[in-house]
Amino acid sequence: MITMELSNQPNKVLFMGLGASGKSSIRSIVFEGKSVNDVKDYHATINYTRSTKNIIDAPFQIFDCGGQESFISVFVGEQAEFIFSDVAVLIWVIDVSNFDAVSTSKFYFDLALKKLAAYSERASVFCLLHKMDLLLPDMKNQVIETVKVYFAPISGLKVQYRPTSIYDQSIYSVVGEIIQTLILQSSKAQTVSEAIEEFLKSNVEMSGIAVYTDEGLPVFEGGETDRIILPANLWLASYDRLSSEYQQEEIKTVLETNNYIFVFHVIKSQLLLSGIAKKVAPLQYVLVKMEQLGEILNQLL
Ligand SMILES: Nc1nc2c(ncn2[C@@H]2O[C@H](COP(=O)(O)OP(=O)(O)O)[C@@H](O)[C@H]2O)c(=O)[nH]1
Ligand SMILES: [Mg+2]
């Protein structure tokens, strides 16, 4: 039903940017569960690759567009109507460690925005200031500010800028944020999101709730969730081994630090529900509350 509801909505997620900026790496890490090691020797993407991904019943078409100029110039040229129609979000990837390429990237970015404004005027646009890990720590802020100014849009489209790297959690939180803005257009996702907000309101001991795909992409977040994403990703990395060891059993995990309690458990056999509470709350209380929330979400999802 939701699929039908969304079928008229633009659902294309376009990854664009120059060759070797990191598009295919990002796509396969956040949507296909590949590891950083898997993407080390990726070769140039020829033309484009198209895959579909269902997230909370919303079908997305992921387009990973080859970045060599011979391809990009065709995407913004004769193929523009095909490429830029039905776009929900354009994700423009900039390799911020490759200063020489930045002006070429900007040249095609402007052309792409023009076409996007023509064929998908309601699309959102994100610039990923990518490969941040390659910058010296002292340079990071200045590079972010400079690139933001340089990539200011000439058209009326609003552009958001996010620093990212595949070597930390930023790539998951940023792509998760983008996907959340898209799935929240479905009424089912809105209901789930409201249930999480309601839960946090009536259980003030809980400080944050997040739901992740099995690749580690946060699809729902409420309250303070910054601290959850790293343990959640570590948890997901070991989940396959744990679940093959304890077949038939439901696996729940608690992680305690000096100040916090984290609880993880799988819902709908593929999503990871996780919660964080300040340690003033007794563990048993947190476990019971998370159990209740799990049941609610199992029904809604
Ligand atoms: N240091 C660093 N390298 C990255 C990052 N993301 C991707 N890469 C590397 O950049 C190279 C090109 O990546 P690829 O995904 O093929 O780029 P594409 O041409 O835009 O699809 C690969 O060797 C990746 O491992 C990142 O965040 N940091
Ligand atoms: Mg590629």
Short mmCIF file of C-alpha atoms and ligand atoms in Angstrom, two decimals:
data_model
loop_
_atom_site.label_atom_id
_atom_site.label_comp_id
_atom_site.label_asym_id
_atom_site.label_seq_id
_atom_site.Cartn_x
_atom_site.Cartn_y
_atom_site.Cartn_z
CA MET A 1 0.00 0.00 0.00
CA ILE A 2 2.76 2.37 0.97
CA THR A 3 4.59 1.36 -2.18
CA MET A 4 1.64 2.58 -4.18
CA GLU A 5 1.37 5.69 -2.14
CA LEU A 6 4.95 6.55 -2.97
CA SER A 7 4.96 5.34 -6.55
CA ASN A 8 4.09 8.76 -7.90
CA GLN A 9 6.75 10.47 -5.85
CA PRO A 10 10.14 11.14 -7.36
CA ASN A 11 12.36 8.40 -5.97
CA LYS A 12 15.66 8.72 -7.72
CA VAL A 13 18.79 9.15 -5.63
CA LEU A 14 21.50 10.49 -7.93
CA PHE A 15 25.15 10.17 -6.98
CA MET A 16 27.21 12.50 -9.16
CA GLY A 17 30.63 14.09 -9.12
CA LEU A 18 33.98 13.64 -10.81
CA GLY A 19 35.68 10.27 -11.22
CA ALA A 20 37.36 8.83 -8.12
CA SER A 21 35.58 11.24 -5.77
CA GLY A 22 34.08 8.26 -3.89
CA LYS A 23 30.54 7.84 -5.26
CA SER A 24 30.60 4.08 -5.80
CA SER A 25 32.33 3.52 -2.47
CA ILE A 26 29.66 5.49 -0.61
CA ARG A 27 26.82 3.75 -2.44
CA SER A 28 28.08 0.26 -1.79
CA ILE A 29 28.99 0.92 1.86
CA VAL A 30 25.70 2.50 2.91
CA PHE A 31 23.28 0.62 0.64
CA GLU A 32 24.97 -2.74 0.11
CA GLY A 33 26.77 -3.30 3.39
CA LYS A 34 30.23 -3.39 1.81
CA SER A 35 33.22 -2.71 4.03
CA VAL A 36 35.88 -0.05 3.58
CA ASN A 37 38.29 -2.78 2.43
CA ASP A 38 35.92 -3.96 -0.29
CA VAL A 39 35.97 -0.56 -2.00
CA LYS A 40 39.75 0.02 -1.96
CA ASP A 41 40.27 -0.94 -5.60
CA TYR A 42 37.07 0.15 -7.24
CA HIS A 43 37.41 0.93 -10.93
CA ALA A 44 35.81 3.80 -12.78
CA THR A 45 32.06 3.38 -13.23
CA ILE A 46 31.19 3.13 -16.91
CA ASN A 47 28.15 5.21 -17.86
CA TYR A 48 25.92 4.68 -14.80
CA THR A 49 24.72 1.85 -12.59
CA ARG A 50 21.17 1.71 -11.39
CA SER A 51 19.93 -0.33 -8.44
CA THR A 52 16.77 -0.32 -6.39
CA LYS A 53 16.59 -0.36 -2.64
CA ASN A 54 13.51 -0.61 -0.45
CA ILE A 55 13.78 1.30 2.79
CA ILE A 56 10.71 1.12 5.07
CA ASP A 57 8.67 0.10 2.04
CA ALA A 58 9.75 3.12 0.06
CA PRO A 59 11.39 2.05 -3.21
CA PHE A 60 14.43 4.11 -4.15
CA GLN A 61 16.27 4.01 -7.43
CA ILE A 62 19.92 4.61 -6.78
CA PHE A 63 21.83 6.02 -9.75
CA ASP A 64 25.61 5.96 -9.50
CA CYS A 65 26.74 8.11 -12.39
CA GLY A 66 30.20 7.62 -13.86
CA GLY A 67 32.40 10.63 -13.20
CA GLN A 68 34.69 10.77 -16.19
CA GLU A 69 34.10 13.93 -18.16
CA SER A 70 33.07 11.94 -21.23
CA PHE A 71 30.11 10.59 -19.21
CA ILE A 72 29.24 13.63 -17.11
CA SER A 73 29.08 15.87 -20.16
CA VAL A 74 26.50 13.51 -21.69
CA PHE A 75 24.44 13.37 -18.45
CA VAL A 76 24.15 17.14 -18.34
CA GLY A 77 23.83 17.25 -22.14
CA GLU A 78 21.82 14.94 -24.39
CA GLN A 79 20.73 12.54 -21.60
CA ALA A 80 19.71 15.29 -19.19
CA GLU A 81 15.96 14.72 -19.32
CA PHE A 82 16.36 11.00 -18.58
CA ILE A 83 18.94 11.47 -15.83
CA PHE A 84 17.39 14.47 -14.06
CA SER A 85 13.69 13.53 -14.15
CA ASP A 86 12.00 12.13 -11.02
CA VAL A 87 14.95 12.98 -8.82
CA ALA A 88 14.28 13.06 -5.09
CA VAL A 89 17.81 13.99 -4.15
CA LEU A 90 21.04 14.84 -5.93
CA ILE A 91 24.13 13.89 -3.94
CA TRP A 92 27.11 15.69 -5.43
CA VAL A 93 30.39 14.19 -4.21
CA ILE A 94 33.48 16.41 -4.06
CA ASP A 95 36.91 14.97 -3.25
CA VAL A 96 38.16 17.78 -1.03
CA SER A 97 41.69 16.33 -0.99
CA ASN A 98 42.04 16.85 -4.73
CA PHE A 99 42.25 20.64 -5.04
CA ASP A 100 43.11 20.50 -8.74
CA ALA A 101 39.79 18.89 -9.59
CA VAL A 102 37.55 21.17 -7.57
CA SER A 103 36.98 23.77 -10.28
CA THR A 104 36.09 21.10 -12.85
CA SER A 105 33.66 19.64 -10.34
CA LYS A 106 32.07 23.04 -9.83
CA PHE A 107 31.72 23.53 -13.59
CA TYR A 108 29.65 20.34 -13.93
CA PHE A 109 27.82 21.00 -10.67
CA ASP A 110 26.40 24.22 -12.10
CA LEU A 111 25.32 22.46 -15.28
CA ALA A 112 23.73 19.66 -13.24
CA LEU A 113 21.81 22.11 -11.05
CA LYS A 114 20.44 23.84 -14.11
CA LYS A 115 19.12 20.55 -15.47
CA LEU A 116 17.82 19.52 -12.07
CA ALA A 117 15.93 22.79 -11.73
CA ALA A 118 14.39 22.14 -15.15
CA TYR A 119 13.33 18.49 -14.65
CA SER A 120 12.98 18.02 -10.85
CA GLU A 121 12.52 21.43 -9.35
CA ARG A 122 11.53 20.04 -5.93
CA ALA A 123 14.57 17.81 -5.53
CA SER A 124 16.88 18.38 -2.61
CA VAL A 125 20.59 18.80 -3.16
CA PHE A 126 23.45 17.74 -0.90
CA CYS A 127 27.13 18.40 -1.53
CA LEU A 128 29.31 15.88 0.22
CA LEU A 129 32.70 17.36 1.08
CA HIS A 130 34.19 13.92 0.90
CA LYS A 131 37.49 12.24 1.92
CA MET A 132 37.80 14.56 4.92
CA ASP A 133 40.14 11.97 6.45
CA LEU A 134 42.83 12.99 3.95
CA LEU A 135 42.97 16.59 5.20
CA LEU A 136 45.26 17.70 7.98
CA PRO A 137 43.17 18.39 11.10
CA ASP A 138 44.15 22.07 11.08
CA MET A 139 42.94 22.52 7.53
CA LYS A 140 39.52 20.95 7.85
CA ASN A 141 37.43 23.93 8.89
CA GLN A 142 38.96 26.26 6.37
CA VAL A 143 38.51 23.80 3.52
CA ILE A 144 34.87 23.26 4.49
CA GLU A 145 34.18 27.00 4.52
CA THR A 146 35.99 27.62 1.23
CA VAL A 147 34.32 24.77 -0.63
CA LYS A 148 30.88 25.79 0.69
CA VAL A 149 31.29 29.30 -0.66
CA TYR A 150 32.69 28.06 -3.95
CA PHE A 151 29.81 25.60 -4.45
CA ALA A 152 27.09 28.12 -3.66
CA PRO A 153 24.26 27.43 -6.12
CA ILE A 154 23.59 29.84 -8.95
CA SER A 155 20.02 28.62 -9.37
CA GLY A 156 17.18 28.86 -6.87
CA LEU A 157 17.78 25.35 -5.51
CA LYS A 158 18.81 25.08 -1.89
CA VAL A 159 22.03 23.17 -1.33
CA GLN A 160 23.17 21.58 1.91
CA TYR A 161 26.79 20.78 2.65
CA ARG A 162 28.11 17.92 4.75
CA PRO A 163 31.69 16.83 5.44
CA THR A 164 32.08 13.05 5.04
CA SER A 165 34.54 10.18 4.98
CA ILE A 166 34.10 6.45 4.60
CA TYR A 167 36.61 5.99 7.43
CA ASP A 168 34.30 7.23 10.18
CA GLN A 169 30.58 7.28 10.99
CA SER A 170 29.93 10.48 9.06
CA ILE A 171 29.00 8.68 5.86
CA TYR A 172 26.26 6.72 7.63
CA SER A 173 24.86 9.66 9.55
CA VAL A 174 24.84 11.99 6.53
CA VAL A 175 23.29 9.53 4.05
CA GLY A 176 20.92 8.45 6.86
CA GLU A 177 19.85 12.06 7.31
CA ILE A 178 19.22 12.39 3.56
CA ILE A 179 17.19 9.17 3.40
CA GLN A 180 15.15 10.18 6.46
CA THR A 181 13.98 13.35 4.75
CA LEU A 182 12.77 11.15 1.87
CA ILE A 183 11.08 8.32 3.78
CA LEU A 184 9.29 10.71 6.11
CA GLN A 185 7.11 11.59 3.15
CA SER A 186 5.31 8.27 3.67
CA SER A 187 2.54 8.14 6.26
CA LYS A 188 3.82 4.86 7.66
CA ALA A 189 7.23 6.33 8.36
CA GLN A 190 5.61 9.38 9.89
CA THR A 191 3.60 7.18 12.25
CA VAL A 192 6.76 5.37 13.34
CA SER A 193 8.58 8.63 13.84
CA GLU A 194 5.72 9.99 15.95
CA ALA A 195 5.64 6.81 18.04
CA ILE A 196 9.35 7.27 18.81
CA GLU A 197 8.83 10.92 19.77
CA GLU A 198 5.90 9.98 21.96
CA PHE A 199 7.95 7.24 23.64
CA LEU A 200 10.76 9.68 24.41
CA LYS A 201 8.32 12.20 25.80
CA SER A 202 6.67 9.76 28.17
CA ASN A 203 9.94 8.08 29.21
CA VAL A 204 12.25 10.92 30.06
CA GLU A 205 14.87 8.50 31.38
CA MET A 206 15.53 7.46 27.79
CA SER A 207 17.70 10.00 26.03
CA GLY A 208 17.68 8.73 22.46
CA ILE A 209 16.24 6.13 20.09
CA ALA A 210 17.50 5.18 16.65
CA VAL A 211 16.57 2.54 14.08
CA TYR A 212 19.20 1.35 11.60
CA THR A 213 19.09 -0.68 8.40
CA ASP A 214 21.31 -3.75 8.43
CA GLU A 215 23.93 -1.70 6.56
CA GLY A 216 24.03 0.76 9.46
CA LEU A 217 22.03 3.60 7.94
CA PRO A 218 19.94 5.45 10.55
CA VAL A 219 16.36 5.58 9.22
CA PHE A 220 14.67 6.90 12.37
CA GLU A 221 16.25 9.05 15.03
CA GLY A 222 14.76 10.72 18.06
CA GLY A 223 16.39 12.53 20.98
CA GLU A 224 20.16 12.37 21.35
CA THR A 225 21.49 9.76 18.98
CA ASP A 226 25.03 10.94 18.20
CA ARG A 227 26.57 8.48 20.61
CA ILE A 228 24.61 5.47 19.37
CA ILE A 229 25.83 5.23 15.80
CA LEU A 230 29.32 3.86 16.53
CA PRO A 231 28.26 1.04 18.89
CA ALA A 232 25.33 0.30 16.55
CA ASN A 233 27.69 -0.16 13.63
CA LEU A 234 30.03 -2.34 15.67
CA TRP A 235 27.02 -4.38 16.75
CA LEU A 236 25.86 -4.82 13.15
CA ALA A 237 29.34 -5.88 12.09
CA SER A 238 29.20 -8.84 14.47
CA TYR A 239 25.49 -9.61 14.08
CA ASP A 240 25.83 -12.18 11.28
CA ARG A 241 28.21 -14.27 13.33
CA LEU A 242 26.14 -13.94 16.47
CA SER A 243 22.92 -14.88 14.76
CA SER A 244 24.40 -17.94 13.08
CA GLU A 245 25.72 -19.06 16.47
CA TYR A 246 22.42 -18.50 18.30
CA GLN A 247 19.94 -19.51 15.63
CA GLN A 248 16.27 -19.32 16.64
CA GLU A 249 17.12 -17.12 19.59
CA GLU A 250 16.42 -13.45 19.73
CA ILE A 251 19.62 -11.56 20.35
CA LYS A 252 19.60 -8.52 22.57
CA THR A 253 22.68 -6.71 23.68
CA VAL A 254 23.38 -4.24 26.42
CA LEU A 255 26.42 -2.04 26.47
CA GLU A 256 27.23 -0.03 29.57
CA THR A 257 29.68 2.79 29.92
CA ASN A 258 30.25 4.85 33.08
CA ASN A 259 27.44 7.18 32.18
CA TYR A 260 25.22 5.44 29.66
CA ILE A 261 23.29 2.28 28.95
CA PHE A 262 22.83 1.21 25.32
CA VAL A 263 20.33 -1.45 24.33
CA PHE A 264 20.26 -3.13 20.91
CA HIS A 265 17.79 -5.53 19.45
CA VAL A 266 16.58 -6.59 16.03
CA ILE A 267 13.05 -5.79 14.94
CA LYS A 268 11.28 -6.98 11.81
CA SER A 269 14.23 -9.38 11.39
CA GLN A 270 16.26 -6.75 9.55
CA LEU A 271 16.23 -3.46 11.41
CA LEU A 272 18.28 -2.67 14.48
CA LEU A 273 16.44 -0.82 17.22
CA SER A 274 18.72 0.89 19.68
CA GLY A 275 18.21 3.11 22.64
CA ILE A 276 20.41 5.10 24.97
CA ALA A 277 19.65 6.06 28.58
CA LYS A 278 21.61 7.98 31.17
CA LYS A 279 22.79 5.58 33.83
CA VAL A 280 20.53 7.10 36.47
CA ALA A 281 17.85 4.76 35.13
CA PRO A 282 18.01 1.15 36.39
CA LEU A 283 19.00 -1.35 33.72
CA GLN A 284 15.89 -3.46 34.18
CA TYR A 285 13.68 -0.44 33.62
CA VAL A 286 15.50 0.43 30.39
CA LEU A 287 15.22 -3.15 29.14
CA VAL A 288 11.48 -3.30 29.81
CA LYS A 289 10.87 0.04 28.13
CA MET A 290 12.89 -0.91 25.07
CA GLU A 291 10.97 -4.19 24.87
CA GLN A 292 7.72 -2.23 24.84
CA LEU A 293 8.94 0.13 22.17
CA GLY A 294 10.11 -2.85 20.10
CA GLU A 295 6.61 -4.32 20.20
CA ILE A 296 5.02 -1.05 19.16
CA LEU A 297 7.41 -0.60 16.24
CA ASN A 298 7.04 -4.24 15.18
CA GLN A 299 3.37 -3.58 14.72
CA LEU A 300 3.74 -0.27 12.96
CA LEU A 301 6.46 -1.31 10.54
N1 LIG B 1 40.78 8.38 1.90
C1 LIG B 1 39.56 8.16 1.40
N2 LIG B 1 39.42 7.45 0.27
C2 LIG B 1 38.15 7.23 -0.19
C3 LIG B 1 37.00 7.71 0.48
N3 LIG B 1 35.90 7.34 -0.23
C4 LIG B 1 36.37 6.65 -1.29
N4 LIG B 1 37.73 6.57 -1.28
C5 LIG B 1 38.62 5.91 -2.26
O1 LIG B 1 38.61 6.64 -3.48
C6 LIG B 1 38.80 5.76 -4.60
C7 LIG B 1 37.75 6.03 -5.67
O2 LIG B 1 36.48 5.67 -5.15
P1 LIG B 1 35.23 5.32 -6.08
O3 LIG B 1 34.13 4.97 -5.17
O4 LIG B 1 35.60 4.34 -7.15
O5 LIG B 1 34.97 6.76 -6.77
P2 LIG B 1 33.91 7.10 -7.92
O6 LIG B 1 34.68 7.14 -9.19
O7 LIG B 1 33.41 8.46 -7.56
O8 LIG B 1 32.83 6.07 -7.91
C8 LIG B 1 38.76 4.34 -4.05
O9 LIG B 1 40.08 3.86 -3.94
C9 LIG B 1 38.14 4.50 -2.66
O10 LIG B 1 38.59 3.53 -1.75
C10 LIG B 1 37.19 8.46 1.70
O11 LIG B 1 36.26 8.92 2.38
N5 LIG B 1 38.49 8.65 2.11
MG MG B 2 32.27 4.87 -9.52
#
